[in-house]
Amino acid sequence: RQTALAGALICGFDIPEEYKRNDASLPKGKLYLSFPIWTKVALREAREEKEKVLAKSKELQDEKQMHINKMEGTGNPIMKALHLRNAYEAMERHSFQPVSKVKMVPSDDEIIALQDDLLLTTKGLAFTKSKTFFGVDTQILVGTAFVRNGDTSSSD
C-alpha cells in the first residue's frame, strides 16, 4: 500500500473451536491480529502531518461556529442565509480533512521499539475473514488487540 502511513505486522491464529467468556467470544476459524509498524522517519513525518491536519480541523470548526454565532445574532434574513452558507462551506472543507487517518498515529507511550529503526504500535485490530456471496474475502472486525513489552529476563 503505497499511500499507507505505516506498515503492518499481521499474526494469524487457527482457533479450533469457539471460545466464550462473559460477554466476549472468539469464533472458530482463523483469527488475525494486525498492528501498525513504523520507521522512526515515517512516524516523525506522520506526527508532523497529524499536527497540521488537527490544527486545520480546529480552524475550520472554529470558522463554522463563528458563522453559526453570526447567523444567530442577526435579524437580517439575507445575512442569516449568507452565514448559514458559510458555516456549511466550513463544514464541507472540514469533511475533506483526513482526521480519522491521522488519529491512528501513535504517541510515544503507544509504541514499542522492535529494533533500532522499527517501532510497533501497541494497539491493533483483531479480525476474521469471510467469503461474500460472490466468493470475495471480506474482513470482519472482532475487536481491538493490545501488545505490551514484557520482561524477557529469565527468573531461573
mmCIF file with all atom_site columns, N, CA and C in Angstrom, residues 42-69:
data_model
loop_
_atom_site.group_PDB
_atom_site.id
_atom_site.type_symbol
_atom_site.label_atom_id
_atom_site.label_alt_id
_atom_site.label_comp_id
_atom_site.label_asym_id
_atom_site.label_entity_id
_atom_site.label_seq_id
_atom_site.pdbx_PDB_ins_code
_atom_site.Cartn_x
_atom_site.Cartn_y
_atom_site.Cartn_z
_atom_site.occupancy
_atom_site.B_iso_or_equiv
_atom_site.pdbx_formal_charge
_atom_site.auth_seq_id
_atom_site.auth_comp_id
_atom_site.auth_asym_id
_atom_site.auth_atom_id
_atom_site.pdbx_PDB_model_num
ATOM 1  N N  . ALA A 1 42 ? 9.278   7.735  9.275  1.00 0.00 ? 42 ALA A N  1
ATOM 2  C CA . ALA A 1 42 ? 7.863   7.742  8.887  1.00 0.00 ? 42 ALA A CA 1
ATOM 3  C C  . ALA A 1 42 ? 6.979   8.212  10.033 1.00 0.00 ? 42 ALA A C  1
ATOM 4  N N  . LEU A 1 43 ? 7.286   7.802  11.250 1.00 0.00 ? 43 LEU A N  1
ATOM 5  C CA . LEU A 1 43 ? 6.494   8.223  12.408 1.00 0.00 ? 43 LEU A CA 1
ATOM 6  C C  . LEU A 1 43 ? 6.650   9.723  12.650 1.00 0.00 ? 43 LEU A C  1
ATOM 7  N N  . ARG A 1 44 ? 7.870   10.233 12.530 1.00 0.00 ? 44 ARG A N  1
ATOM 8  C CA . ARG A 1 44 ? 8.082   11.677 12.711 1.00 0.00 ? 44 ARG A CA 1
ATOM 9  C C  . ARG A 1 44 ? 7.296   12.460 11.661 1.00 0.00 ? 44 ARG A C  1
ATOM 10 N N  . GLU A 1 45 ? 7.348   12.017 10.400 1.00 0.00 ? 45 GLU A N  1
ATOM 11 C CA . GLU A 1 45 ? 6.620   12.702 9.327  1.00 0.00 ? 45 GLU A CA 1
ATOM 12 C C  . GLU A 1 45 ? 5.113   12.610 9.560  1.00 0.00 ? 45 GLU A C  1
ATOM 13 N N  . ALA A 1 46 ? 4.638   11.456 10.008 1.00 0.00 ? 46 ALA A N  1
ATOM 14 C CA . ALA A 1 46 ? 3.211   11.280 10.264 1.00 0.00 ? 46 ALA A CA 1
ATOM 15 C C  . ALA A 1 46 ? 2.751   12.179 11.413 1.00 0.00 ? 46 ALA A C  1
ATOM 16 N N  . ARG A 1 47 ? 3.585   12.325 12.426 1.00 0.00 ? 47 ARG A N  1
ATOM 17 C CA . ARG A 1 47 ? 3.227   13.197 13.548 1.00 0.00 ? 47 ARG A CA 1
ATOM 18 C C  . ARG A 1 47 ? 3.179   14.658 13.117 1.00 0.00 ? 47 ARG A C  1
ATOM 19 N N  . GLU A 1 48 ? 4.090   15.064 12.239 1.00 0.00 ? 48 GLU A N  1
ATOM 20 C CA . GLU A 1 48 ? 4.063   16.432 11.717 1.00 0.00 ? 48 GLU A CA 1
ATOM 21 C C  . GLU A 1 48 ? 2.784   16.663 10.914 1.00 0.00 ? 48 GLU A C  1
ATOM 22 N N  . GLU A 1 49 ? 2.418   15.687 10.082 1.00 0.00 ? 49 GLU A N  1
ATOM 23 C CA . GLU A 1 49 ? 1.195   15.783 9.298  1.00 0.00 ? 49 GLU A CA 1
ATOM 24 C C  . GLU A 1 49 ? -0.034  15.803 10.212 1.00 0.00 ? 49 GLU A C  1
ATOM 25 N N  . LYS A 1 50 ? -0.013  14.994 11.246 1.00 0.00 ? 50 LYS A N  1
ATOM 26 C CA . LYS A 1 50 ? -1.126  14.947 12.202 1.00 0.00 ? 50 LYS A CA 1
ATOM 27 C C  . LYS A 1 50 ? -1.331  16.310 12.841 1.00 0.00 ? 50 LYS A C  1
ATOM 28 N N  . GLU A 1 51 ? -0.229  16.941 13.239 1.00 0.00 ? 51 GLU A N  1
ATOM 29 C CA . GLU A 1 51 ? -0.305  18.260 13.860 1.00 0.00 ? 51 GLU A CA 1
ATOM 30 C C  . GLU A 1 51 ? -0.942  19.278 12.909 1.00 0.00 ? 51 GLU A C  1
ATOM 31 N N  . LYS A 1 52 ? -0.546  19.250 11.641 1.00 0.00 ? 52 LYS A N  1
ATOM 32 C CA . LYS A 1 52 ? -1.102  20.180 10.648 1.00 0.00 ? 52 LYS A CA 1
ATOM 33 C C  . LYS A 1 52 ? -2.583  19.920 10.413 1.00 0.00 ? 52 LYS A C  1
ATOM 34 N N  . VAL A 1 53 ? -2.950  18.649 10.251 1.00 0.00 ? 53 VAL A N  1
ATOM 35 C CA . VAL A 1 53 ? -4.339  18.294 9.964  1.00 0.00 ? 53 VAL A CA 1
ATOM 36 C C  . VAL A 1 53 ? -5.236  18.667 11.137 1.00 0.00 ? 53 VAL A C  1
ATOM 37 N N  . LEU A 1 54 ? -4.804  18.371 12.358 1.00 0.00 ? 54 LEU A N  1
ATOM 38 C CA . LEU A 1 54 ? -5.632  18.687 13.525 1.00 0.00 ? 54 LEU A CA 1
ATOM 39 C C  . LEU A 1 54 ? -5.758  20.197 13.725 1.00 0.00 ? 54 LEU A C  1
ATOM 40 N N  . ALA A 1 55 ? -4.706  20.950 13.416 1.00 0.00 ? 55 ALA A N  1
ATOM 41 C CA . ALA A 1 55 ? -4.773  22.410 13.521 1.00 0.00 ? 55 ALA A CA 1
ATOM 42 C C  . ALA A 1 55 ? -5.763  22.964 12.486 1.00 0.00 ? 55 ALA A C  1
ATOM 43 N N  . LYS A 1 56 ? -5.703  22.459 11.254 1.00 0.00 ? 56 LYS A N  1
ATOM 44 C CA . LYS A 1 56 ? -6.625  22.904 10.203 1.00 0.00 ? 56 LYS A CA 1
ATOM 45 C C  . LYS A 1 56 ? -8.061  22.508 10.558 1.00 0.00 ? 56 LYS A C  1
ATOM 46 N N  . SER A 1 57 ? -8.228  21.319 11.116 1.00 0.00 ? 57 SER A N  1
ATOM 47 C CA . SER A 1 57 ? -9.550  20.850 11.529 1.00 0.00 ? 57 SER A CA 1
ATOM 48 C C  . SER A 1 57 ? -10.148 21.792 12.573 1.00 0.00 ? 57 SER A C  1
ATOM 49 N N  . LYS A 1 58 ? -9.343  22.164 13.565 1.00 0.00 ? 58 LYS A N  1
ATOM 50 C CA . LYS A 1 58 ? -9.825  23.073 14.609 1.00 0.00 ? 58 LYS A CA 1
ATOM 51 C C  . LYS A 1 58 ? -10.160 24.438 14.017 1.00 0.00 ? 58 LYS A C  1
ATOM 52 N N  . GLU A 1 59 ? -9.315  24.914 13.113 1.00 0.00 ? 59 GLU A N  1
ATOM 53 C CA . GLU A 1 59 ? -9.562  26.203 12.464 1.00 0.00 ? 59 GLU A CA 1
ATOM 54 C C  . GLU A 1 59 ? -10.910 26.194 11.732 1.00 0.00 ? 59 GLU A C  1
ATOM 55 N N  . LEU A 1 60 ? -11.205 25.117 11.008 1.00 0.00 ? 60 LEU A N  1
ATOM 56 C CA . LEU A 1 60 ? -12.460 25.029 10.265 1.00 0.00 ? 60 LEU A CA 1
ATOM 57 C C  . LEU A 1 60 ? -13.663 24.871 11.195 1.00 0.00 ? 60 LEU A C  1
ATOM 58 N N  . GLN A 1 61 ? -13.494 24.148 12.297 1.00 0.00 ? 61 GLN A N  1
ATOM 59 C CA . GLN A 1 61 ? -14.585 24.031 13.271 1.00 0.00 ? 61 GLN A CA 1
ATOM 60 C C  . GLN A 1 61 ? -14.869 25.381 13.918 1.00 0.00 ? 61 GLN A C  1
ATOM 61 N N  . ASP A 1 62 ? -13.818 26.127 14.233 1.00 0.00 ? 62 ASP A N  1
ATOM 62 C CA . ASP A 1 62 ? -13.978 27.465 14.809 1.00 0.00 ? 62 ASP A CA 1
ATOM 63 C C  . ASP A 1 62 ? -14.662 28.404 13.815 1.00 0.00 ? 62 ASP A C  1
ATOM 64 N N  . GLU A 1 63 ? -14.264 28.294 12.533 1.00 0.00 ? 63 GLU A N  1
ATOM 65 C CA . GLU A 1 63 ? -14.874 29.128 11.490 1.00 0.00 ? 63 GLU A CA 1
ATOM 66 C C  . GLU A 1 63 ? -16.365 28.811 11.370 1.00 0.00 ? 63 GLU A C  1
ATOM 67 N N  . LYS A 1 64 ? -16.701 27.535 11.388 1.00 0.00 ? 64 LYS A N  1
ATOM 68 C CA . LYS A 1 64 ? -18.120 27.136 11.318 1.00 0.00 ? 64 LYS A CA 1
ATOM 69 C C  . LYS A 1 64 ? -18.892 27.718 12.500 1.00 0.00 ? 64 LYS A C  1
ATOM 70 N N  . GLN A 1 65 ? -18.348 27.592 13.697 1.00 0.00 ? 65 GLN A N  1
ATOM 71 C CA . GLN A 1 65 ? -19.028 28.101 14.885 1.00 0.00 ? 65 GLN A CA 1
ATOM 72 C C  . GLN A 1 65 ? -19.179 29.614 14.833 1.00 0.00 ? 65 GLN A C  1
ATOM 73 N N  . MET A 1 66 ? -18.168 30.314 14.318 1.00 0.00 ? 66 MET A N  1
ATOM 74 C CA . MET A 1 66 ? -18.242 31.770 14.195 1.00 0.00 ? 66 MET A CA 1
ATOM 75 C C  . MET A 1 66 ? -19.412 32.157 13.292 1.00 0.00 ? 66 MET A C  1
ATOM 76 N N  . HIS A 1 67 ? -19.571 31.447 12.150 1.00 0.00 ? 67 HIS A N  1
ATOM 77 C CA . HIS A 1 67 ? -20.665 31.775 11.237 1.00 0.00 ? 67 HIS A CA 1
ATOM 78 C C  . HIS A 1 67 ? -22.025 31.411 11.834 1.00 0.00 ? 67 HIS A C  1
ATOM 79 N N  . ILE A 1 68 ? -22.082 30.345 12.619 1.00 0.00 ? 68 ILE A N  1
ATOM 80 C CA . ILE A 1 68 ? -23.336 29.998 13.294 1.00 0.00 ? 68 ILE A CA 1
ATOM 81 C C  . ILE A 1 68 ? -23.702 31.083 14.297 1.00 0.00 ? 68 ILE A C  1
ATOM 82 N N  . ASN A 1 69 ? -22.707 31.541 15.056 1.00 0.00 ? 69 ASN A N  1
ATOM 83 C CA . ASN A 1 69 ? -22.955 32.614 16.025 1.00 0.00 ? 69 ASN A CA 1
ATOM 84 C C  . ASN A 1 69 ? -23.422 33.893 15.328 1.00 0.00 ? 69 ASN A C  1
#
